[in-house]
Coordinates of C-alpha atoms in Angstrom, one line a residue:
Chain K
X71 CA -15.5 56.4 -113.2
X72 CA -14.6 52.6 -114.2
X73 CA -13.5 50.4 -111.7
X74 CA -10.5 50.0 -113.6
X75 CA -9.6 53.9 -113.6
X76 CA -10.3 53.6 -109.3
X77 CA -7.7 50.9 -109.1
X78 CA -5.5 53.1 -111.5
X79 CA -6.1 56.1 -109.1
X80 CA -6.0 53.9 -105.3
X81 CA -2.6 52.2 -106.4
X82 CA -0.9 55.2 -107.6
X83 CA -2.4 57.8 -104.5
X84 CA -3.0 55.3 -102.1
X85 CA 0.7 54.5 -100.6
X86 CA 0.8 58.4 -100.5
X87 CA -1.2 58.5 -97.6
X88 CA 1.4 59.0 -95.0
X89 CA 3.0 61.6 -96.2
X90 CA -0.9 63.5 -96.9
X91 CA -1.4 63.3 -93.1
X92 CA 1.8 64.6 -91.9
X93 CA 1.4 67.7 -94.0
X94 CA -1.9 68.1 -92.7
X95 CA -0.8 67.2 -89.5
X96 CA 1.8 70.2 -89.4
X97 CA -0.4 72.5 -91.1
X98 CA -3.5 71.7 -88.6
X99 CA -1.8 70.5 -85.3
X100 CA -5.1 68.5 -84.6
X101 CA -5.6 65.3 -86.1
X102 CA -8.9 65.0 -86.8
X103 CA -9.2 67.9 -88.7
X104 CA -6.1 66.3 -90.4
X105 CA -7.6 63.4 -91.3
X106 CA -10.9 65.0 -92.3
X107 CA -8.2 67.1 -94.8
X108 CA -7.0 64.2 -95.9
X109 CA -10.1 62.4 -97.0
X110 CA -11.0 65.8 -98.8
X111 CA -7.6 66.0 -100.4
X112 CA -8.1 62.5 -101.9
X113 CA -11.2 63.1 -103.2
X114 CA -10.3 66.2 -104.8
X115 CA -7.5 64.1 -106.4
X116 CA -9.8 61.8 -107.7
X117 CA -12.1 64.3 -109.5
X118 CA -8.5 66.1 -111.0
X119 CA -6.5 62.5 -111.7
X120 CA -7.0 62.5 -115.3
X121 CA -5.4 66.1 -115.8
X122 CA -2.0 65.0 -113.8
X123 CA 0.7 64.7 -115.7
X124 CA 4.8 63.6 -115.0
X125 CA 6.0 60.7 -113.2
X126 CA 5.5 61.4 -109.7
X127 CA 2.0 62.5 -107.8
X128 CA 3.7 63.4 -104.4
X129 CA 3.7 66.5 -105.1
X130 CA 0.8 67.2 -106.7
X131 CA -0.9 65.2 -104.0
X132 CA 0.9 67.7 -101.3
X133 CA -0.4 70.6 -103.0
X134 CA -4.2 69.5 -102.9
X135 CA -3.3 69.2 -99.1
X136 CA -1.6 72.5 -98.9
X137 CA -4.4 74.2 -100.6
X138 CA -7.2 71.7 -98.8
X139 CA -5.6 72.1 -95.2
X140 CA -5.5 76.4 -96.0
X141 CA -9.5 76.1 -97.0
X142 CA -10.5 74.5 -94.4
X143 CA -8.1 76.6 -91.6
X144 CA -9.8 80.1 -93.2
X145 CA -13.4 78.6 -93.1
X146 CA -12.5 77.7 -89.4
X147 CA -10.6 81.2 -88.5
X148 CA -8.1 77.9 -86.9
X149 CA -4.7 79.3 -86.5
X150 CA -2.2 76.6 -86.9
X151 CA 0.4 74.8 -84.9
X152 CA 2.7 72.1 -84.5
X153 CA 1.4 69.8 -82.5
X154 CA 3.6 68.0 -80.7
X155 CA 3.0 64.5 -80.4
X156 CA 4.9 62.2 -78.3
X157 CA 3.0 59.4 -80.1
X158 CA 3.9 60.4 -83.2
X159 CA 5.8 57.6 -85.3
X160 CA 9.7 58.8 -85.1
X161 CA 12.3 58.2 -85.7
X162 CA 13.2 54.5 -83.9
X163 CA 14.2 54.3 -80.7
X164 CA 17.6 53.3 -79.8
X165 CA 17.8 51.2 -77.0
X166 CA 18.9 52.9 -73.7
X167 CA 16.1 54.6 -71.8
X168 CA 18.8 57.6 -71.3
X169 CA 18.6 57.8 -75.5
X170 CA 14.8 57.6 -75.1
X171 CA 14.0 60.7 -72.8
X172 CA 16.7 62.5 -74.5
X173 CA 15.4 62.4 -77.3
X174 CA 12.1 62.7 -76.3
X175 CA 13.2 66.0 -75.3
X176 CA 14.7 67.1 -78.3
X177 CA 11.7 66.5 -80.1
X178 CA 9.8 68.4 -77.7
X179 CA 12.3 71.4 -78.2
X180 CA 12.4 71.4 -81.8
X181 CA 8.5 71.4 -82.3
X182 CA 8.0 74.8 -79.9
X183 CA 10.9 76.5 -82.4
X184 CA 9.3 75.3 -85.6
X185 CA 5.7 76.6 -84.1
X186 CA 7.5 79.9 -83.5
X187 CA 8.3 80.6 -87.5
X188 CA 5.8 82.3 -89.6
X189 CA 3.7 79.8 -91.5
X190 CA 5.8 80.2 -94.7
X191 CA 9.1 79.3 -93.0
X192 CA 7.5 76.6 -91.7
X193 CA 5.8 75.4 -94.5
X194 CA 8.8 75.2 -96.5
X195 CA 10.5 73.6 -94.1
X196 CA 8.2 70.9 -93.4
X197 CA 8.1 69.7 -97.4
X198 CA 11.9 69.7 -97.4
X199 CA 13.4 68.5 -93.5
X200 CA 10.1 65.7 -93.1
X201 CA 8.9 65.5 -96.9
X202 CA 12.3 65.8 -98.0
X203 CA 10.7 67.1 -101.2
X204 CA 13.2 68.6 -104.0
X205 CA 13.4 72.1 -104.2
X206 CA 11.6 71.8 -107.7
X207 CA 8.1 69.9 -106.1
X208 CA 8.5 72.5 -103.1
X209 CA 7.9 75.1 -105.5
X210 CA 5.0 73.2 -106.9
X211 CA 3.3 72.5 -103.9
X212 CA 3.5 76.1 -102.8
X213 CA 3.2 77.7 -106.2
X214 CA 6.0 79.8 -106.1
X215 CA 9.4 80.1 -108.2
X216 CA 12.5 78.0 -106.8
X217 CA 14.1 81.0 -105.9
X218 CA 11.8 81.9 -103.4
X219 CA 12.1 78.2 -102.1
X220 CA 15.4 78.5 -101.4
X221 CA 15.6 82.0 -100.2
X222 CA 12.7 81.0 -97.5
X223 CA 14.5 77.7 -96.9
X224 CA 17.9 79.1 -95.9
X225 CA 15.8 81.8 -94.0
X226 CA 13.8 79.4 -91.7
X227 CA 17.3 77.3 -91.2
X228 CA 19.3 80.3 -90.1
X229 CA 16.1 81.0 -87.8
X230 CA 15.7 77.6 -86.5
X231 CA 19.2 77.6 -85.2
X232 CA 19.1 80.8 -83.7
X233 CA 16.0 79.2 -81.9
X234 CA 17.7 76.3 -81.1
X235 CA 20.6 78.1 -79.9
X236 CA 23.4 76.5 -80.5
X237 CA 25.8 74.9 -83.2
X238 CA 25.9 71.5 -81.7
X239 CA 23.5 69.2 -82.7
X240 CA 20.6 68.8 -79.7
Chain B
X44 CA 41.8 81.4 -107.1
X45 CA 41.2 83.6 -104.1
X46 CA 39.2 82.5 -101.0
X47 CA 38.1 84.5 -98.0
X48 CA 37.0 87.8 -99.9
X49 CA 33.6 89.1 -98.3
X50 CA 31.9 88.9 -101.6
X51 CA 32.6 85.4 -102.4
X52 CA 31.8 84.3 -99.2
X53 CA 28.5 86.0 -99.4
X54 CA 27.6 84.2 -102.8
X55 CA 29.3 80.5 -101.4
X56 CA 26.7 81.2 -97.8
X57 CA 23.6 81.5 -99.9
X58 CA 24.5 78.4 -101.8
X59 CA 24.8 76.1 -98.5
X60 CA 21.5 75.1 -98.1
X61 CA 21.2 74.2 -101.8
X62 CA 24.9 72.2 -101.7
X63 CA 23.4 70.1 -98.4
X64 CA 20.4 69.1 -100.2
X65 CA 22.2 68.3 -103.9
X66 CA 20.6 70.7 -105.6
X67 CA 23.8 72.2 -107.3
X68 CA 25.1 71.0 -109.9
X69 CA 28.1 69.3 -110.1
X70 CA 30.1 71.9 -110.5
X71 CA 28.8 74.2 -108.8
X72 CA 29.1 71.5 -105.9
X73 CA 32.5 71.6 -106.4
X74 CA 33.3 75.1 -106.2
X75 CA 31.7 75.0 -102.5
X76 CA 33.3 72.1 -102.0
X77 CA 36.3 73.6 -102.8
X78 CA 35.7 76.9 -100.8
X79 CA 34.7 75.6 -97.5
X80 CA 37.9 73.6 -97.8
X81 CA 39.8 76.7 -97.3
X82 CA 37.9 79.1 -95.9
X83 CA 37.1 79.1 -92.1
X84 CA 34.1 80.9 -91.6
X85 CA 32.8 79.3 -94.5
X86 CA 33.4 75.6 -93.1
X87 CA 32.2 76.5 -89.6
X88 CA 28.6 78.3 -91.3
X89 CA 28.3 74.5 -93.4
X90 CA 29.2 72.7 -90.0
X91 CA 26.4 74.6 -88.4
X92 CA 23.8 74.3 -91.1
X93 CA 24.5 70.6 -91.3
X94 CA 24.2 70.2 -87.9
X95 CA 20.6 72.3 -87.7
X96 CA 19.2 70.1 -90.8
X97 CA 20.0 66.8 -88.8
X98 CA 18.8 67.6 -85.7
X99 CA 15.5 69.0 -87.5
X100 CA 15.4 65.9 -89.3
X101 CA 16.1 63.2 -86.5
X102 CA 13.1 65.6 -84.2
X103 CA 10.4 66.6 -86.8
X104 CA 8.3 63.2 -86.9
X105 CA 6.6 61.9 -89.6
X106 CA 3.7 60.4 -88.9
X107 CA 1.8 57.8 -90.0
X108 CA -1.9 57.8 -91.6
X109 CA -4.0 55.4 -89.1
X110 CA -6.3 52.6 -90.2
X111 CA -9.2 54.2 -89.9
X112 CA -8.0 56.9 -92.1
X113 CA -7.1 54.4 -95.1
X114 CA -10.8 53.0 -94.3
X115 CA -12.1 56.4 -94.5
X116 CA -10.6 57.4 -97.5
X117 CA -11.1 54.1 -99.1
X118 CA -14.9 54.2 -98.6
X119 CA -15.1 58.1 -99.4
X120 CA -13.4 57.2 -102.8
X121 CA -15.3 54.1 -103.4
X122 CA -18.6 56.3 -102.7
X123 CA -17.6 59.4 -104.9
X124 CA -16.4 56.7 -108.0
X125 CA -19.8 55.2 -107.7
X126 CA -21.3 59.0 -108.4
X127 CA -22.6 59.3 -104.9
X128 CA -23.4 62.8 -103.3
X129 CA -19.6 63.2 -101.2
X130 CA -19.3 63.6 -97.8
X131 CA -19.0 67.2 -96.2
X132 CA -16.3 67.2 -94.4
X133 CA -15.2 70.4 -95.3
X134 CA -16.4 73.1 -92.6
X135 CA -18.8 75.2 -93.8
X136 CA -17.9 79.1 -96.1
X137 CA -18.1 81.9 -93.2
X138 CA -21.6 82.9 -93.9
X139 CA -23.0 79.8 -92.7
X140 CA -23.5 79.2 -89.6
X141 CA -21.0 77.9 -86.9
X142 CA -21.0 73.9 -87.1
X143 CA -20.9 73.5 -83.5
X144 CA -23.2 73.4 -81.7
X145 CA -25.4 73.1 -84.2
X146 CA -28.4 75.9 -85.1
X147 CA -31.2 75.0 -86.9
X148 CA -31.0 78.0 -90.3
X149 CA -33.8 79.0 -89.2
X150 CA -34.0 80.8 -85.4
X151 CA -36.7 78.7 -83.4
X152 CA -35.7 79.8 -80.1
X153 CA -33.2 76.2 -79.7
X154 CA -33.6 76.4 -76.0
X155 CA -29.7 75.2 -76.3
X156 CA -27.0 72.6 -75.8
X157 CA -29.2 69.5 -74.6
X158 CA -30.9 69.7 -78.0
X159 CA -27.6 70.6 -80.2
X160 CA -27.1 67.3 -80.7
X161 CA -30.2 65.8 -82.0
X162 CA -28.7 65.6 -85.5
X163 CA -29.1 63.2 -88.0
X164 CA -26.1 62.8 -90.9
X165 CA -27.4 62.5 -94.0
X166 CA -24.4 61.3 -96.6
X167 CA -21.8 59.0 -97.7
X168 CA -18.9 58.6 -95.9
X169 CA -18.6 55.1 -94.2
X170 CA -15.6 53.2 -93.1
X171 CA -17.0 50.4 -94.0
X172 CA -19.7 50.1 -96.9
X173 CA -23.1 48.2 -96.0
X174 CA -24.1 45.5 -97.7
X175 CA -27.0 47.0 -98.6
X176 CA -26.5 49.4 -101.9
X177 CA -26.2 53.2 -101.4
X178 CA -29.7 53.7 -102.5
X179 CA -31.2 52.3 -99.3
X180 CA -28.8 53.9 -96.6
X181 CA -29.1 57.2 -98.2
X182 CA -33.4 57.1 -98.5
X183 CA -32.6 56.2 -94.2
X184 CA -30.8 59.4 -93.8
X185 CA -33.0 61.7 -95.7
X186 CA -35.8 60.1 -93.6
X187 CA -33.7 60.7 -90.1
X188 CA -33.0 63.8 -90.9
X189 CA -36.6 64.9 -91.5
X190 CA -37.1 63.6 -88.0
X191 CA -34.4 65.0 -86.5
X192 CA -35.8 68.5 -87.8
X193 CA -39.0 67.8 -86.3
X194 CA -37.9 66.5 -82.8
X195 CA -35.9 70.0 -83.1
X196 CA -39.0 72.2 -84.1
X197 CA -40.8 70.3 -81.3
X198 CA -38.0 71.4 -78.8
X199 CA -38.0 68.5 -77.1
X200 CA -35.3 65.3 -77.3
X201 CA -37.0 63.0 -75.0
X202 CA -40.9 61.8 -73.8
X203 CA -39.6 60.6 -70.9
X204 CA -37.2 62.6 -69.7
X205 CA -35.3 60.1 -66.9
X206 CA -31.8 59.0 -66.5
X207 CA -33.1 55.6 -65.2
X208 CA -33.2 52.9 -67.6
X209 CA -35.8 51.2 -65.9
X210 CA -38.1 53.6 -66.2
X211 CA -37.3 54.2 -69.8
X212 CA -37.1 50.9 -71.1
X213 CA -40.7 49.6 -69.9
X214 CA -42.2 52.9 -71.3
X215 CA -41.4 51.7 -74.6
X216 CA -43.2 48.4 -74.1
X217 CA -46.5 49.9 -74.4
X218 CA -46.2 51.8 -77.4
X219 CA -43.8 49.2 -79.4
X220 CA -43.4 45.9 -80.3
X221 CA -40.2 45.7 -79.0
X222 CA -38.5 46.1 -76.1
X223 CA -34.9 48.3 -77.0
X224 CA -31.9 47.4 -74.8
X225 CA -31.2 50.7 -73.1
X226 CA -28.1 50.2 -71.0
X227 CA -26.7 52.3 -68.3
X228 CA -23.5 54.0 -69.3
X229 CA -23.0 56.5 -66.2
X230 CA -20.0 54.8 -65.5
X231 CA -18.3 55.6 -68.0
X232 CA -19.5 59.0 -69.3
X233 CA -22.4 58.6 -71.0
X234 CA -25.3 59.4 -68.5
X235 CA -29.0 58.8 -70.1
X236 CA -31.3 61.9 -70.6
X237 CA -34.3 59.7 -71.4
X238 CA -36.2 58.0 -74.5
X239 CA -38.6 59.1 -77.1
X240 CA -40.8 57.7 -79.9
X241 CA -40.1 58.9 -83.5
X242 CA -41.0 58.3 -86.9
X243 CA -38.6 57.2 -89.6
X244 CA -38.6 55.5 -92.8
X245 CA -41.9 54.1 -92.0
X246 CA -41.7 52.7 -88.2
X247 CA -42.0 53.7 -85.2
X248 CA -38.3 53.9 -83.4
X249 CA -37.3 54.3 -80.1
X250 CA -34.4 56.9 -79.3
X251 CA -32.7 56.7 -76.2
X252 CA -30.6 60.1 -75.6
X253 CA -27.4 59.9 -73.9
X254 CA -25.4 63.2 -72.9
X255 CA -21.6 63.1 -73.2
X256 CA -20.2 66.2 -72.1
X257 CA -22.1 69.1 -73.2
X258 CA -23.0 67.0 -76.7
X259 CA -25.9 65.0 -76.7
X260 CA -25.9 61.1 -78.3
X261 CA -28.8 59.9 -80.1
X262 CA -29.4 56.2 -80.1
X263 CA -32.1 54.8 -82.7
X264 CA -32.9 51.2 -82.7
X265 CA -35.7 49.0 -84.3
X266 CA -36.0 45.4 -85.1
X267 CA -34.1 43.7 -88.1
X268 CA -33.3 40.8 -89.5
X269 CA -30.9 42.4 -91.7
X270 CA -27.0 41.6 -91.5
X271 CA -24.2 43.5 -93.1
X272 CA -21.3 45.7 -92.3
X273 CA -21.0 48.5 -90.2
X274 CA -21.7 52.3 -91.3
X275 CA -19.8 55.2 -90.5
X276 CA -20.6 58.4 -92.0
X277 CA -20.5 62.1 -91.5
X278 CA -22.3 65.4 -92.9
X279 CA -22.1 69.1 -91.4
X280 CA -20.0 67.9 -88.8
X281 CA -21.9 65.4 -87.4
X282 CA -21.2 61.6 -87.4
X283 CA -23.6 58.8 -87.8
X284 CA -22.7 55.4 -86.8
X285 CA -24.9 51.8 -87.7
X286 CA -24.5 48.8 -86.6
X287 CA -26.9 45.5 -86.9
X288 CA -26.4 42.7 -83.6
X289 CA -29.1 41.2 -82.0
X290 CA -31.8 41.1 -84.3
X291 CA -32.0 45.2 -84.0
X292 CA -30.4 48.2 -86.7
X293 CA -28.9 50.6 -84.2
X294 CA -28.1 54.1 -85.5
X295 CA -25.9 56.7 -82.8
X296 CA -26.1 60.0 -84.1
X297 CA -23.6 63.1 -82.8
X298 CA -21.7 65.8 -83.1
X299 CA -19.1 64.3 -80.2
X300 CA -15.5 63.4 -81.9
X301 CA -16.2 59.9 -84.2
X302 CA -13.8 58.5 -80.8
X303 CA -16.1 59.1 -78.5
X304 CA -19.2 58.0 -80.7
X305 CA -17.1 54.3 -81.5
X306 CA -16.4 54.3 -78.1
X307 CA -20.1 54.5 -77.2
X308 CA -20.9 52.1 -79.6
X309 CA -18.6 50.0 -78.1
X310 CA -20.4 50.2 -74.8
X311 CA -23.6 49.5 -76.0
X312 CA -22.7 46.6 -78.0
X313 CA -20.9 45.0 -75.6
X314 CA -23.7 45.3 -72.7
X315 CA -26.6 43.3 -72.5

């Protein structure tokens, strides 16, 4: 591959990384197999980058994960989770201590519902709630029709909030 | 128009989730828009979704890739552009055997975990590429990896087996021409197993075996005049570290989290 193609490849796939390791973060729950996923991924990419077409390679970036992350969790038998991860880069902090734990809290919550959905809910809801993917590049990172994304997206919300029981926000 | 009949509200419910993310299109936007407006149950069922996507939202972090990662990935793609063999990180199809500890594909009896470790990575994954050119480091690795299968047929990781650097280090000094800094790491998890002679690439090395846990720590050094970069690299889920300081090429090779393996090589760098 030329040197020029590399460059090509690093500037367009490169500034994706972020969003590589949080799906493999959420797919894996541990974070060195995520980041071993993510090296993977990208050279996967790399062999594949001349076939991708369109404007945008977040999605089709998320997909190699997807399909990397479920490769590597059937050659381990690995069942996944969601980690959670107080170190995690969240949202900001807001100032008052009170605001901290609470939060803190919230997050912890949250992340024991989302490990109790089937992997498809969760999945889905991932690429939209974190990714805030469009229901079109759901559907192409999990290779199904956008009808299904949305049928399994309202599914996992209604679920979620039964989890989180309540209305109110936590 | 009507509002309120069980039907419609059915249809306008399944339409929510798309109408909070615009994905609807305008118009169809606007006949939720205009149906939660006067029906109840409708409005309180968008209240409640609203309030579950936002508090999923503000609590499901996204994290962020850390440097060593971006170096990682860098390397791996510099390595795989240049038409190098790629890393293995990828765990191994079921039939193989488990990666860890590690078992020799053929049974020789491995009289277990002290020896699981004695592994040598063979390719090209580094953090940071050598100097050197990927011909040389990769000739290294074949070469420590026929020594590391040897030491394994031999079933034995040390010559002298003691957890006292002063009875390793001057054992050395009769069968090299150079005395290898062995430094005592007890304190901090690493205890010493003992040394060994071996053959790679052409010279006589000493090893020094270090035990963290149940995972045992190889440490390979010789005499060089050589600068360059550091080398991180992994294969068959084992990770293989190089560094150059002090006039010597040091090589830690292990199956211990890469962590624990810079950590060691912190420890032994910084200890004279």
């Amino acid at each position: 591959m030329s040197p020029d193609a590399l460059a090509r490849f690093e500037a367009a796939l490169l500034p994706l990384m972020d969003d590589a390791y949080t799906l493999a973060r959420y797919l894996l729950g541990d974070e060195h197999d995520a980041q071993d996923v993510v090296q993977e991924s990208y050279l996967r990419a790399l062999r594949g980058f001349d076939a991708v077409t369109g404007d945008d390679p977040r999605p089709w970036l998320l997909a190699i994960v997807r399909n990397t992350a479920l490769t590597w969790r059937r050659r381990r038998g690995a069942r996944a989770t969601v980690a959670y991860d107080d170190e995690a880069h969240a949202v900001p902090s807001t100032s008052s201590a009170d605001a901290a734990a609470l939060a803190s809290a919230a997050r912890a919550h949250v992340a024991a519902a989302l490990d109790r959905l089937p992997e498809d809910h969760r999945e889905v809801l991932v690429l939209r709630e974190v990714h805030e993917l469009a229901y079109k590049e759901i559907a192409h990172v999990l290779a199904v029709p956008i009808g299904t994304v949305m049928s399994r997206l309202a599914r996992a919300r209604r679920r979620m909030q039964e989890l989180l029981g309540s209305r109110e926000a936590v | 128009m009507t509002h309120g009949t069980a039907a419609e509200c059915e249809g306008m419910r399944a339409r929510l989730g798309a109408y909070v993310d615009g994905e609807l299109s305008e118009r169809d936007a606007d006949r939720v828009a205009a149906h939660v407006a006067a029906c109840h149950a409708c409005s309180e069922d968008l209240d409640a979704l609203m309030a579950t996507v936002a508090t999923l939202r503000d609590a499901l972090p996204r994290y962020t890739a850390p440097d060593v990662l971006h170096q990682r990935v860098r390397a791996a793609l510099r390595t795989d552009a240049n038409g190098a063999a790629s890393a293995e990180v990828m765990p191994p199809s079921p039939s193989s055997s488990p990666r860890a500890p590690w078992r020799p594909s053929r049974a020789l009896g491995w009289p277990g975990l002290v020896a699981a470790g004695v592994l040598i990575a063979a390719a090209s994954v580094g953090t940071t590429l050598a100097v050197t050119r990927g011909d040389g480091s990769a000739r290294m690795v074949d070469a420590l990896e026929a020594s590391h299968v040897r030491s394994l047929m031999l079933t034995h990781l040390v010559d002298v087996p003691s957890s006292d650097r002063h009875m390793v280090t001057p054992w050395f000094a009769g069968k090299l021409d150079y005395a290898p800094t062995i430094p005592n790491l007890d304190a901090a998890g690493f205890p010493l197993v003992g040394g060994r002679l071996d053959f790679v690439a052409g010279r006589r090395v000493a090893v020094a075996a270090y035990r963290r846990r149940q995972h045992v720590i190889n440490l390979y050094v010789w005499p060089s005049s050589e600068g360059g970069d550091d080398l991180v690299r992994q294969r068959d889920g084992y990770w293989f570290v190089r560094w150059r300081a002090d006039g010597a090429e040091h090589w830690a090779v292990s199956d211990v989290a890469i962590d624990d393996l810079r950590a060691f090589e912190r420890l032994v760098r910084g200890a004279r």
